[in-house]
Amino acid sequence: MENRQYLTNKPIDLIGAIESLRSPLTGGMVIFSGEVRLSNKDKEVDFLEYEAYEPMAEKKIGEIVAEAKERWKLNDAYCIHRLGRLEITDCAIIVITCGVHRAEAYDANRYIIDRVKYEVPIWKNEHFTDGTNEWGNNSDCKCSVHNHEHHH
Amino acid sequence: MEQIDIIIRFFGGLKTFYSDSISLQLAKGISVNEVIDKLLELNSEAQEVLDISQLAIDSTIVPKDFIITEKCELIVLPPFSGG
């Protein structure tokens, strides 16, 4: 997976990503998939739209993944975020971390998703079944990388 | 006073107050803060979001006292909501 892309307008190929990251050196692969759920804020979600400031988002996700690989001495790590219209149960983002053991793969995976949510210029517009829509805001996100409790 | 072209691009909820982008001719040496004031003159209802937005030039966040000396694309980044 050289010259990796971190953003895509197409459905994310989770199985393909897992296969491409497999390695004889890896004892623990952790996979996070962020998916579109039916309800938010007591309202029924119809669909989501994601947009990004793409040059900066690509660069920033690449930096975060590289930092995690270095910090936890991972064999590999990958993250890709989908843009455009997503339906309920679609996958919006995956984070895959590959370590010699599971502990570092779990920790690095959480680190990557928390930082991507908080630091990467991507925006979600939630469209509800009542016809309203609302732009999201992660700035009140209590991420572990910012030393708070966290519940997604 | 010399004027420069600044293209301002908006994302997320800020597009509700402005279009996707606007182009302004402003004085060379203007600060990012002063550009924000110009945006508020165009639509004061955006203040709450602009107050918590970051600004970027060439994919790099710039402070609000950054001085703009040449034509550029200024990106206004409201709070992120990816993931």
PDB file of C-alpha atoms in Angstrom:
ATOM      1  CA  MET A   1       0.000   0.000   0.000  1.00  0.00           C
ATOM      2  CA  GLU A   2       2.560   2.546  -1.128  1.00  0.00           C
ATOM      3  CA  ASN A   3       1.470   6.127  -1.966  1.00  0.00           C
ATOM      4  CA  ARG A   4      -1.467   5.718   0.330  1.00  0.00           C
ATOM      5  CA  GLN A   5      -4.598   7.801   0.012  1.00  0.00           C
ATOM      6  CA  TYR A   6      -6.336   8.810   3.192  1.00  0.00           C
ATOM      7  CA  LEU A   7      -9.552  10.135   1.652  1.00  0.00           C
ATOM      8  CA  THR A   8     -11.933   8.498  -0.786  1.00  0.00           C
ATOM      9  CA  ASN A   9     -15.259   9.199  -2.432  1.00  0.00           C
ATOM     10  CA  LYS A  10     -15.875   5.482  -2.928  1.00  0.00           C
ATOM     11  CA  PRO A  11     -17.050   2.846  -0.433  1.00  0.00           C
ATOM     12  CA  ILE A  12     -14.161   1.796   1.811  1.00  0.00           C
ATOM     13  CA  ASP A  13     -12.767  -1.650   1.020  1.00  0.00           C
ATOM     14  CA  LEU A  14     -12.269  -2.908   4.566  1.00  0.00           C
ATOM     15  CA  ILE A  15     -11.445  -6.508   3.617  1.00  0.00           C
ATOM     16  CA  GLY A  16      -8.986  -5.370   0.939  1.00  0.00           C
ATOM     17  CA  ALA A  17      -7.269  -3.080   3.440  1.00  0.00           C
ATOM     18  CA  ILE A  18      -6.951  -5.886   6.001  1.00  0.00           C
ATOM     19  CA  GLU A  19      -5.471  -8.255   3.416  1.00  0.00           C
ATOM     20  CA  SER A  20      -2.960  -5.687   2.205  1.00  0.00           C
ATOM     21  CA  LEU A  21      -1.745  -4.998   5.751  1.00  0.00           C
ATOM     22  CA  ARG A  22      -1.204  -8.636   6.798  1.00  0.00           C
ATOM     23  CA  SER A  23       2.409  -9.430   7.651  1.00  0.00           C
ATOM     24  CA  PRO A  24       4.334 -12.336   9.180  1.00  0.00           C
ATOM     25  CA  LEU A  25       5.692  -9.820  11.704  1.00  0.00           C
ATOM     26  CA  THR A  26       2.237  -8.893  13.032  1.00  0.00           C
ATOM     27  CA  GLY A  27       0.753 -10.659  16.044  1.00  0.00           C
ATOM     28  CA  GLY A  28      -2.074  -8.216  16.688  1.00  0.00           C
ATOM     29  CA  MET A  29      -4.143  -6.289  14.153  1.00  0.00           C
ATOM     30  CA  VAL A  30      -6.778  -3.912  15.544  1.00  0.00           C
ATOM     31  CA  ILE A  31      -9.531  -2.671  13.244  1.00  0.00           C
ATOM     32  CA  PHE A  32     -11.812   0.270  13.995  1.00  0.00           C
ATOM     33  CA  SER A  33     -14.696   1.032  11.653  1.00  0.00           C
ATOM     34  CA  GLY A  34     -16.715   4.191  12.219  1.00  0.00           C
ATOM     35  CA  GLU A  35     -20.192   3.605  10.804  1.00  0.00           C
ATOM     36  CA  VAL A  36     -23.282   5.681  10.117  1.00  0.00           C
ATOM     37  CA  ARG A  37     -25.924   5.053  12.754  1.00  0.00           C
ATOM     38  CA  LEU A  38     -29.649   5.579  12.551  1.00  0.00           C
ATOM     39  CA  SER A  39     -30.075   8.185  15.257  1.00  0.00           C
ATOM     40  CA  ASN A  40     -28.273  11.135  16.809  1.00  0.00           C
ATOM     41  CA  LYS A  41     -29.437  13.747  19.310  1.00  0.00           C
ATOM     42  CA  ASP A  42     -32.793  11.947  19.576  1.00  0.00           C
ATOM     43  CA  LYS A  43     -33.426  12.474  15.866  1.00  0.00           C
ATOM     44  CA  GLU A  44     -33.621   9.915  13.089  1.00  0.00           C
ATOM     45  CA  VAL A  45     -30.768  10.248  10.618  1.00  0.00           C
ATOM     46  CA  ASP A  46     -31.584   9.959   6.916  1.00  0.00           C
ATOM     47  CA  PHE A  47     -28.038  10.193   5.531  1.00  0.00           C
ATOM     48  CA  LEU A  48     -24.707  11.974   6.076  1.00  0.00           C
ATOM     49  CA  GLU A  49     -22.528  14.079   3.838  1.00  0.00           C
ATOM     50  CA  TYR A  50     -18.821  14.509   4.522  1.00  0.00           C
ATOM     51  CA  GLU A  51     -16.558  17.108   2.972  1.00  0.00           C
ATOM     52  CA  ALA A  52     -12.895  17.934   3.550  1.00  0.00           C
ATOM     53  CA  TYR A  53     -10.285  20.523   2.815  1.00  0.00           C
ATOM     54  CA  GLU A  54      -8.547  17.752   0.992  1.00  0.00           C
ATOM     55  CA  PRO A  55      -4.882  18.855   0.655  1.00  0.00           C
ATOM     56  CA  MET A  56      -4.642  19.548   4.376  1.00  0.00           C
ATOM     57  CA  ALA A  57      -6.706  16.526   5.427  1.00  0.00           C
ATOM     58  CA  GLU A  58      -4.559  14.113   3.392  1.00  0.00           C
ATOM     59  CA  LYS A  59      -1.387  15.624   4.836  1.00  0.00           C
ATOM     60  CA  LYS A  60      -2.679  15.649   8.421  1.00  0.00           C
ATOM     61  CA  ILE A  61      -3.932  12.050   8.453  1.00  0.00           C
ATOM     62  CA  GLY A  62      -0.593  10.939   6.978  1.00  0.00           C
ATOM     63  CA  GLU A  63       1.267  12.755   9.752  1.00  0.00           C
ATOM     64  CA  ILE A  64      -0.934  11.289  12.501  1.00  0.00           C
ATOM     65  CA  VAL A  65      -0.538   7.736  11.168  1.00  0.00           C
ATOM     66  CA  ALA A  66       3.238   8.191  10.840  1.00  0.00           C
ATOM     67  CA  GLU A  67       3.493   9.524  14.404  1.00  0.00           C
ATOM     68  CA  ALA A  68       1.518   6.566  15.745  1.00  0.00           C
ATOM     69  CA  LYS A  69       3.683   4.084  13.844  1.00  0.00           C
ATOM     70  CA  GLU A  70       6.807   5.641  15.297  1.00  0.00           C
ATOM     71  CA  ARG A  71       5.486   6.054  18.862  1.00  0.00           C
ATOM     72  CA  TRP A  72       4.222   2.455  19.220  1.00  0.00           C
ATOM     73  CA  LYS A  73       6.806   0.847  16.909  1.00  0.00           C
ATOM     74  CA  LEU A  74       4.023  -0.615  14.768  1.00  0.00           C
ATOM     75  CA  ASN A  75       4.625  -2.871  11.799  1.00  0.00           C
ATOM     76  CA  ASP A  76       2.056  -0.841   9.914  1.00  0.00           C
ATOM     77  CA  ALA A  77      -0.933   1.456  10.304  1.00  0.00           C
ATOM     78  CA  TYR A  78      -3.573   2.820   7.993  1.00  0.00           C
ATOM     79  CA  CYS A  79      -6.537   5.169   8.089  1.00  0.00           C
ATOM     80  CA  ILE A  80      -8.943   6.191   5.347  1.00  0.00           C
ATOM     81  CA  HIS A  81     -11.972   8.496   5.581  1.00  0.00           C
ATOM     82  CA  ARG A  82     -14.843   8.489   3.142  1.00  0.00           C
ATOM     83  CA  LEU A  83     -16.282  11.703   1.682  1.00  0.00           C
ATOM     84  CA  GLY A  84     -19.588  12.455  -0.026  1.00  0.00           C
ATOM     85  CA  ARG A  85     -22.996  10.987   0.746  1.00  0.00           C
ATOM     86  CA  LEU A  86     -23.171   8.028   3.138  1.00  0.00           C
ATOM     87  CA  GLU A  87     -26.235   5.975   3.979  1.00  0.00           C
ATOM     88  CA  ILE A  88     -27.090   4.332   7.303  1.00  0.00           C
ATOM     89  CA  THR A  89     -24.627   1.465   8.091  1.00  0.00           C
ATOM     90  CA  ASP A  90     -22.062   2.773   5.584  1.00  0.00           C
ATOM     91  CA  CYS A  91     -18.486   2.907   6.792  1.00  0.00           C
ATOM     92  CA  ALA A  92     -17.192   6.475   7.210  1.00  0.00           C
ATOM     93  CA  ILE A  93     -13.666   5.712   8.419  1.00  0.00           C
ATOM     94  CA  ILE A  94     -11.405   2.795   9.191  1.00  0.00           C
ATOM     95  CA  VAL A  95      -8.269   2.707  11.294  1.00  0.00           C
ATOM     96  CA  ILE A  96      -6.093  -0.408  11.180  1.00  0.00           C
ATOM     97  CA  THR A  97      -3.036  -0.830  13.383  1.00  0.00           C
ATOM     98  CA  CYS A  98      -0.612  -3.754  13.242  1.00  0.00           C
ATOM     99  CA  GLY A  99       1.722  -4.524  16.118  1.00  0.00           C
ATOM    100  CA  VAL A 100       3.847  -7.381  17.302  1.00  0.00           C
ATOM    101  CA  HIS A 101       1.391  -7.655  20.202  1.00  0.00           C
ATOM    102  CA  ARG A 102      -2.184  -6.436  20.686  1.00  0.00           C
ATOM    103  CA  ALA A 103      -1.512  -3.843  23.398  1.00  0.00           C
ATOM    104  CA  GLU A 104       0.327  -1.373  21.195  1.00  0.00           C
ATOM    105  CA  ALA A 105      -2.096  -1.970  18.328  1.00  0.00           C
ATOM    106  CA  TYR A 106      -5.087  -1.100  20.559  1.00  0.00           C
ATOM    107  CA  ASP A 107      -3.446   1.988  22.018  1.00  0.00           C
ATOM    108  CA  ALA A 108      -2.259   3.304  18.656  1.00  0.00           C
ATOM    109  CA  ASN A 109      -5.640   2.707  17.054  1.00  0.00           C
ATOM    110  CA  ARG A 110      -7.435   4.778  19.700  1.00  0.00           C
ATOM    111  CA  TYR A 111      -4.799   7.491  19.393  1.00  0.00           C
ATOM    112  CA  ILE A 112      -5.249   7.740  15.619  1.00  0.00           C
ATOM    113  CA  ILE A 113      -9.067   7.903  15.592  1.00  0.00           C
ATOM    114  CA  ASP A 114      -9.166  10.449  18.411  1.00  0.00           C
ATOM    115  CA  ARG A 115      -6.667  12.740  16.701  1.00  0.00           C
ATOM    116  CA  VAL A 116      -8.315  12.401  13.294  1.00  0.00           C
ATOM    117  CA  LYS A 117     -11.667  13.431  14.746  1.00  0.00           C
ATOM    118  CA  TYR A 118     -10.186  16.432  16.500  1.00  0.00           C
ATOM    119  CA  GLU A 119      -7.448  17.661  14.154  1.00  0.00           C
ATOM    120  CA  VAL A 120      -8.304  16.820  10.542  1.00  0.00           C
ATOM    121  CA  PRO A 121     -10.332  19.297   8.453  1.00  0.00           C
ATOM    122  CA  ILE A 122     -13.303  17.084   7.654  1.00  0.00           C
ATOM    123  CA  TRP A 123     -16.913  18.095   8.240  1.00  0.00           C
ATOM    124  CA  LYS A 124     -20.091  16.070   8.608  1.00  0.00           C
ATOM    125  CA  ASN A 125     -23.520  17.330   7.615  1.00  0.00           C
ATOM    126  CA  GLU A 126     -26.232  15.226   9.206  1.00  0.00           C
ATOM    127  CA  HIS A 127     -29.488  15.094   7.291  1.00  0.00           C
ATOM    128  CA  PHE A 128     -32.447  14.021   9.406  1.00  0.00           C
ATOM    129  CA  THR A 129     -35.662  12.369   8.286  1.00  0.00           C
ATOM    130  CA  ASP A 130     -37.649  15.449   9.399  1.00  0.00           C
ATOM    131  CA  GLY A 131     -35.985  17.405   6.592  1.00  0.00           C
ATOM    132  CA  THR A 132     -33.563  19.371   8.787  1.00  0.00           C
ATOM    133  CA  ASN A 133     -29.787  19.155   8.640  1.00  0.00           C
ATOM    134  CA  GLU A 134     -26.975  20.089  10.994  1.00  0.00           C
ATOM    135  CA  TRP A 135     -23.217  20.452  10.642  1.00  0.00           C
ATOM    136  CA  GLY A 136     -21.344  18.479  13.290  1.00  0.00           C
ATOM    137  CA  ASN A 137     -18.757  19.798  15.718  1.00  0.00           C
ATOM    138  CA  ASN A 138     -16.132  17.645  17.412  1.00  0.00           C
ATOM    139  CA  SER A 139     -14.725  20.531  19.443  1.00  0.00           C
ATOM    140  CA  ASP A 140     -16.592  19.298  22.513  1.00  0.00           C
ATOM    141  CA  CYS A 141     -15.197  15.801  21.874  1.00  0.00           C
ATOM    142  CA  LYS A 142     -13.562  14.579  25.069  1.00  0.00           C
ATOM    143  CA  CYS A 143     -10.744  12.644  23.454  1.00  0.00           C
ATOM    144  CA  SER A 144      -8.255  10.488  25.301  1.00  0.00           C
ATOM    145  CA  VAL A 145      -5.413  12.332  23.565  1.00  0.00           C
ATOM    146  CA  HIS A 146      -6.605  15.433  25.389  1.00  0.00           C
ATOM    147  CA  ASN A 147      -6.660  13.745  28.772  1.00  0.00           C
ATOM    148  CA  HIS A 148     -10.404  13.446  29.203  1.00  0.00           C
ATOM    149  CA  GLU A 149     -12.882  10.610  29.507  1.00  0.00           C
ATOM    150  CA  HIS A 150     -14.299   9.500  26.210  1.00  0.00           C
ATOM    151  CA  HIS A 151     -17.456   7.755  24.997  1.00  0.00           C
ATOM    152  CA  HIS A 152     -18.251   7.383  21.296  1.00  0.00           C
TER     153      HIS A 152
ATOM    154  CA  MET B   1      -2.354  51.636  -1.025  1.00  0.00           C
ATOM    155  CA  GLU B   2      -1.479  48.474  -2.926  1.00  0.00           C
ATOM    156  CA  GLN B   3      -4.301  45.978  -3.169  1.00  0.00           C
ATOM    157  CA  ILE B   4      -4.013  42.184  -3.308  1.00  0.00           C
ATOM    158  CA  ASP B   5      -6.517  39.504  -4.272  1.00  0.00           C
ATOM    159  CA  ILE B   6      -7.488  37.146  -1.480  1.00  0.00           C
ATOM    160  CA  ILE B   7      -9.717  34.177  -2.237  1.00  0.00           C
ATOM    161  CA  ILE B   8     -11.532  33.009   0.892  1.00  0.00           C
ATOM    162  CA  ARG B   9     -12.881  29.456   0.951  1.00  0.00           C
ATOM    163  CA  PHE B  10     -15.470  28.240   3.421  1.00  0.00           C
ATOM    164  CA  PHE B  11     -16.266  24.776   4.693  1.00  0.00           C
ATOM    165  CA  GLY B  12     -18.854  23.120   6.886  1.00  0.00           C
ATOM    166  CA  GLY B  13     -21.448  25.338   8.518  1.00  0.00           C
ATOM    167  CA  LEU B  14     -19.795  28.526   7.305  1.00  0.00           C
ATOM    168  CA  LYS B  15     -21.152  27.862   3.832  1.00  0.00           C
ATOM    169  CA  THR B  16     -24.566  28.603   5.323  1.00  0.00           C
ATOM    170  CA  PHE B  17     -23.460  32.213   5.829  1.00  0.00           C
ATOM    171  CA  TYR B  18     -21.297  32.678   2.742  1.00  0.00           C
ATOM    172  CA  SER B  19     -20.962  30.800  -0.528  1.00  0.00           C
ATOM    173  CA  ASP B  20     -18.270  28.178  -1.121  1.00  0.00           C
ATOM    174  CA  SER B  21     -15.763  30.969  -1.728  1.00  0.00           C
ATOM    175  CA  ILE B  22     -15.497  34.691  -2.236  1.00  0.00           C
ATOM    176  CA  SER B  23     -12.770  36.897  -3.668  1.00  0.00           C
ATOM    177  CA  LEU B  24     -11.867  40.185  -2.012  1.00  0.00           C
ATOM    178  CA  GLN B  25      -9.413  42.921  -2.972  1.00  0.00           C
ATOM    179  CA  LEU B  26      -7.803  44.045   0.260  1.00  0.00           C
ATOM    180  CA  ALA B  27      -4.839  46.148   1.303  1.00  0.00           C
ATOM    181  CA  LYS B  28      -1.437  44.470   1.198  1.00  0.00           C
ATOM    182  CA  GLY B  29      -0.319  43.925   4.790  1.00  0.00           C
ATOM    183  CA  ILE B  30      -3.790  43.199   6.136  1.00  0.00           C
ATOM    184  CA  SER B  31      -3.959  40.820   9.096  1.00  0.00           C
ATOM    185  CA  VAL B  32      -6.065  37.672   9.200  1.00  0.00           C
ATOM    186  CA  ASN B  33      -8.046  39.298  12.021  1.00  0.00           C
ATOM    187  CA  GLU B  34      -8.873  42.230   9.772  1.00  0.00           C
ATOM    188  CA  VAL B  35     -10.024  39.844   7.042  1.00  0.00           C
ATOM    189  CA  ILE B  36     -12.365  38.267   9.591  1.00  0.00           C
ATOM    190  CA  ASP B  37     -13.737  41.742  10.353  1.00  0.00           C
ATOM    191  CA  LYS B  38     -14.441  42.167   6.635  1.00  0.00           C
ATOM    192  CA  LEU B  39     -16.293  38.856   6.639  1.00  0.00           C
ATOM    193  CA  LEU B  40     -18.388  39.998   9.586  1.00  0.00           C
ATOM    194  CA  GLU B  41     -19.277  43.168   7.672  1.00  0.00           C
ATOM    195  CA  LEU B  42     -20.624  40.887   4.926  1.00  0.00           C
ATOM    196  CA  ASN B  43     -22.582  38.714   7.365  1.00  0.00           C
ATOM    197  CA  SER B  44     -22.539  39.400  11.087  1.00  0.00           C
ATOM    198  CA  GLU B  45     -24.571  36.245  11.796  1.00  0.00           C
ATOM    199  CA  ALA B  46     -21.416  34.200  11.174  1.00  0.00           C
ATOM    200  CA  GLN B  47     -19.678  35.642  14.241  1.00  0.00           C
ATOM    201  CA  GLU B  48     -20.308  32.719  16.569  1.00  0.00           C
ATOM    202  CA  VAL B  49     -18.777  30.241  14.119  1.00  0.00           C
ATOM    203  CA  LEU B  50     -15.963  32.559  13.000  1.00  0.00           C
ATOM    204  CA  ASP B  51     -14.953  33.073  16.632  1.00  0.00           C
ATOM    205  CA  ILE B  52     -14.151  29.358  16.958  1.00  0.00           C
ATOM    206  CA  SER B  53     -12.768  28.828  13.446  1.00  0.00           C
ATOM    207  CA  GLN B  54      -9.147  28.392  12.429  1.00  0.00           C
ATOM    208  CA  LEU B  55      -7.538  29.905   9.349  1.00  0.00           C
ATOM    209  CA  ALA B  56      -5.105  28.237   6.963  1.00  0.00           C
ATOM    210  CA  ILE B  57      -2.921  29.221   4.024  1.00  0.00           C
ATOM    211  CA  ASP B  58      -1.270  26.514   1.909  1.00  0.00           C
ATOM    212  CA  SER B  59      -2.562  23.756   4.234  1.00  0.00           C
ATOM    213  CA  THR B  60      -0.935  25.351   7.274  1.00  0.00           C
ATOM    214  CA  ILE B  61      -2.817  26.923  10.171  1.00  0.00           C
ATOM    215  CA  VAL B  62      -1.936  30.595  10.577  1.00  0.00           C
ATOM    216  CA  PRO B  63      -2.451  32.732  13.706  1.00  0.00           C
ATOM    217  CA  LYS B  64      -5.044  35.489  13.580  1.00  0.00           C
ATOM    218  CA  ASP B  65      -2.340  38.173  13.734  1.00  0.00           C
ATOM    219  CA  PHE B  66      -0.673  36.746  10.604  1.00  0.00           C
ATOM    220  CA  ILE B  67       0.036  39.477   8.040  1.00  0.00           C
ATOM    221  CA  ILE B  68      -0.912  38.762   4.423  1.00  0.00           C
ATOM    222  CA  THR B  69       1.568  40.296   2.014  1.00  0.00           C
ATOM    223  CA  GLU B  70       0.720  38.572  -1.254  1.00  0.00           C
ATOM    224  CA  LYS B  71      -2.284  37.168  -3.029  1.00  0.00           C
ATOM    225  CA  CYS B  72      -3.387  33.908  -1.505  1.00  0.00           C
ATOM    226  CA  GLU B  73      -6.179  31.489  -0.790  1.00  0.00           C
ATOM    227  CA  LEU B  74      -7.319  31.826   2.813  1.00  0.00           C
ATOM    228  CA  ILE B  75      -9.175  28.790   4.123  1.00  0.00           C
ATOM    229  CA  VAL B  76     -11.656  29.256   6.955  1.00  0.00           C
ATOM    230  CA  LEU B  77     -11.954  26.070   8.994  1.00  0.00           C
ATOM    231  CA  PRO B  78     -14.868  25.775  11.412  1.00  0.00           C
ATOM    232  CA  PRO B  79     -14.607  23.098  14.140  1.00  0.00           C
ATOM    233  CA  PHE B  80     -14.008  19.697  12.591  1.00  0.00           C
ATOM    234  CA  SER B  81     -16.496  16.829  12.633  1.00  0.00           C
ATOM    235  CA  GLY B  82     -14.923  13.926  10.830  1.00  0.00           C
ATOM    236  CA  GLY B  83     -14.950  10.330  11.990  1.00  0.00           C
TER     237      GLY B  83
END
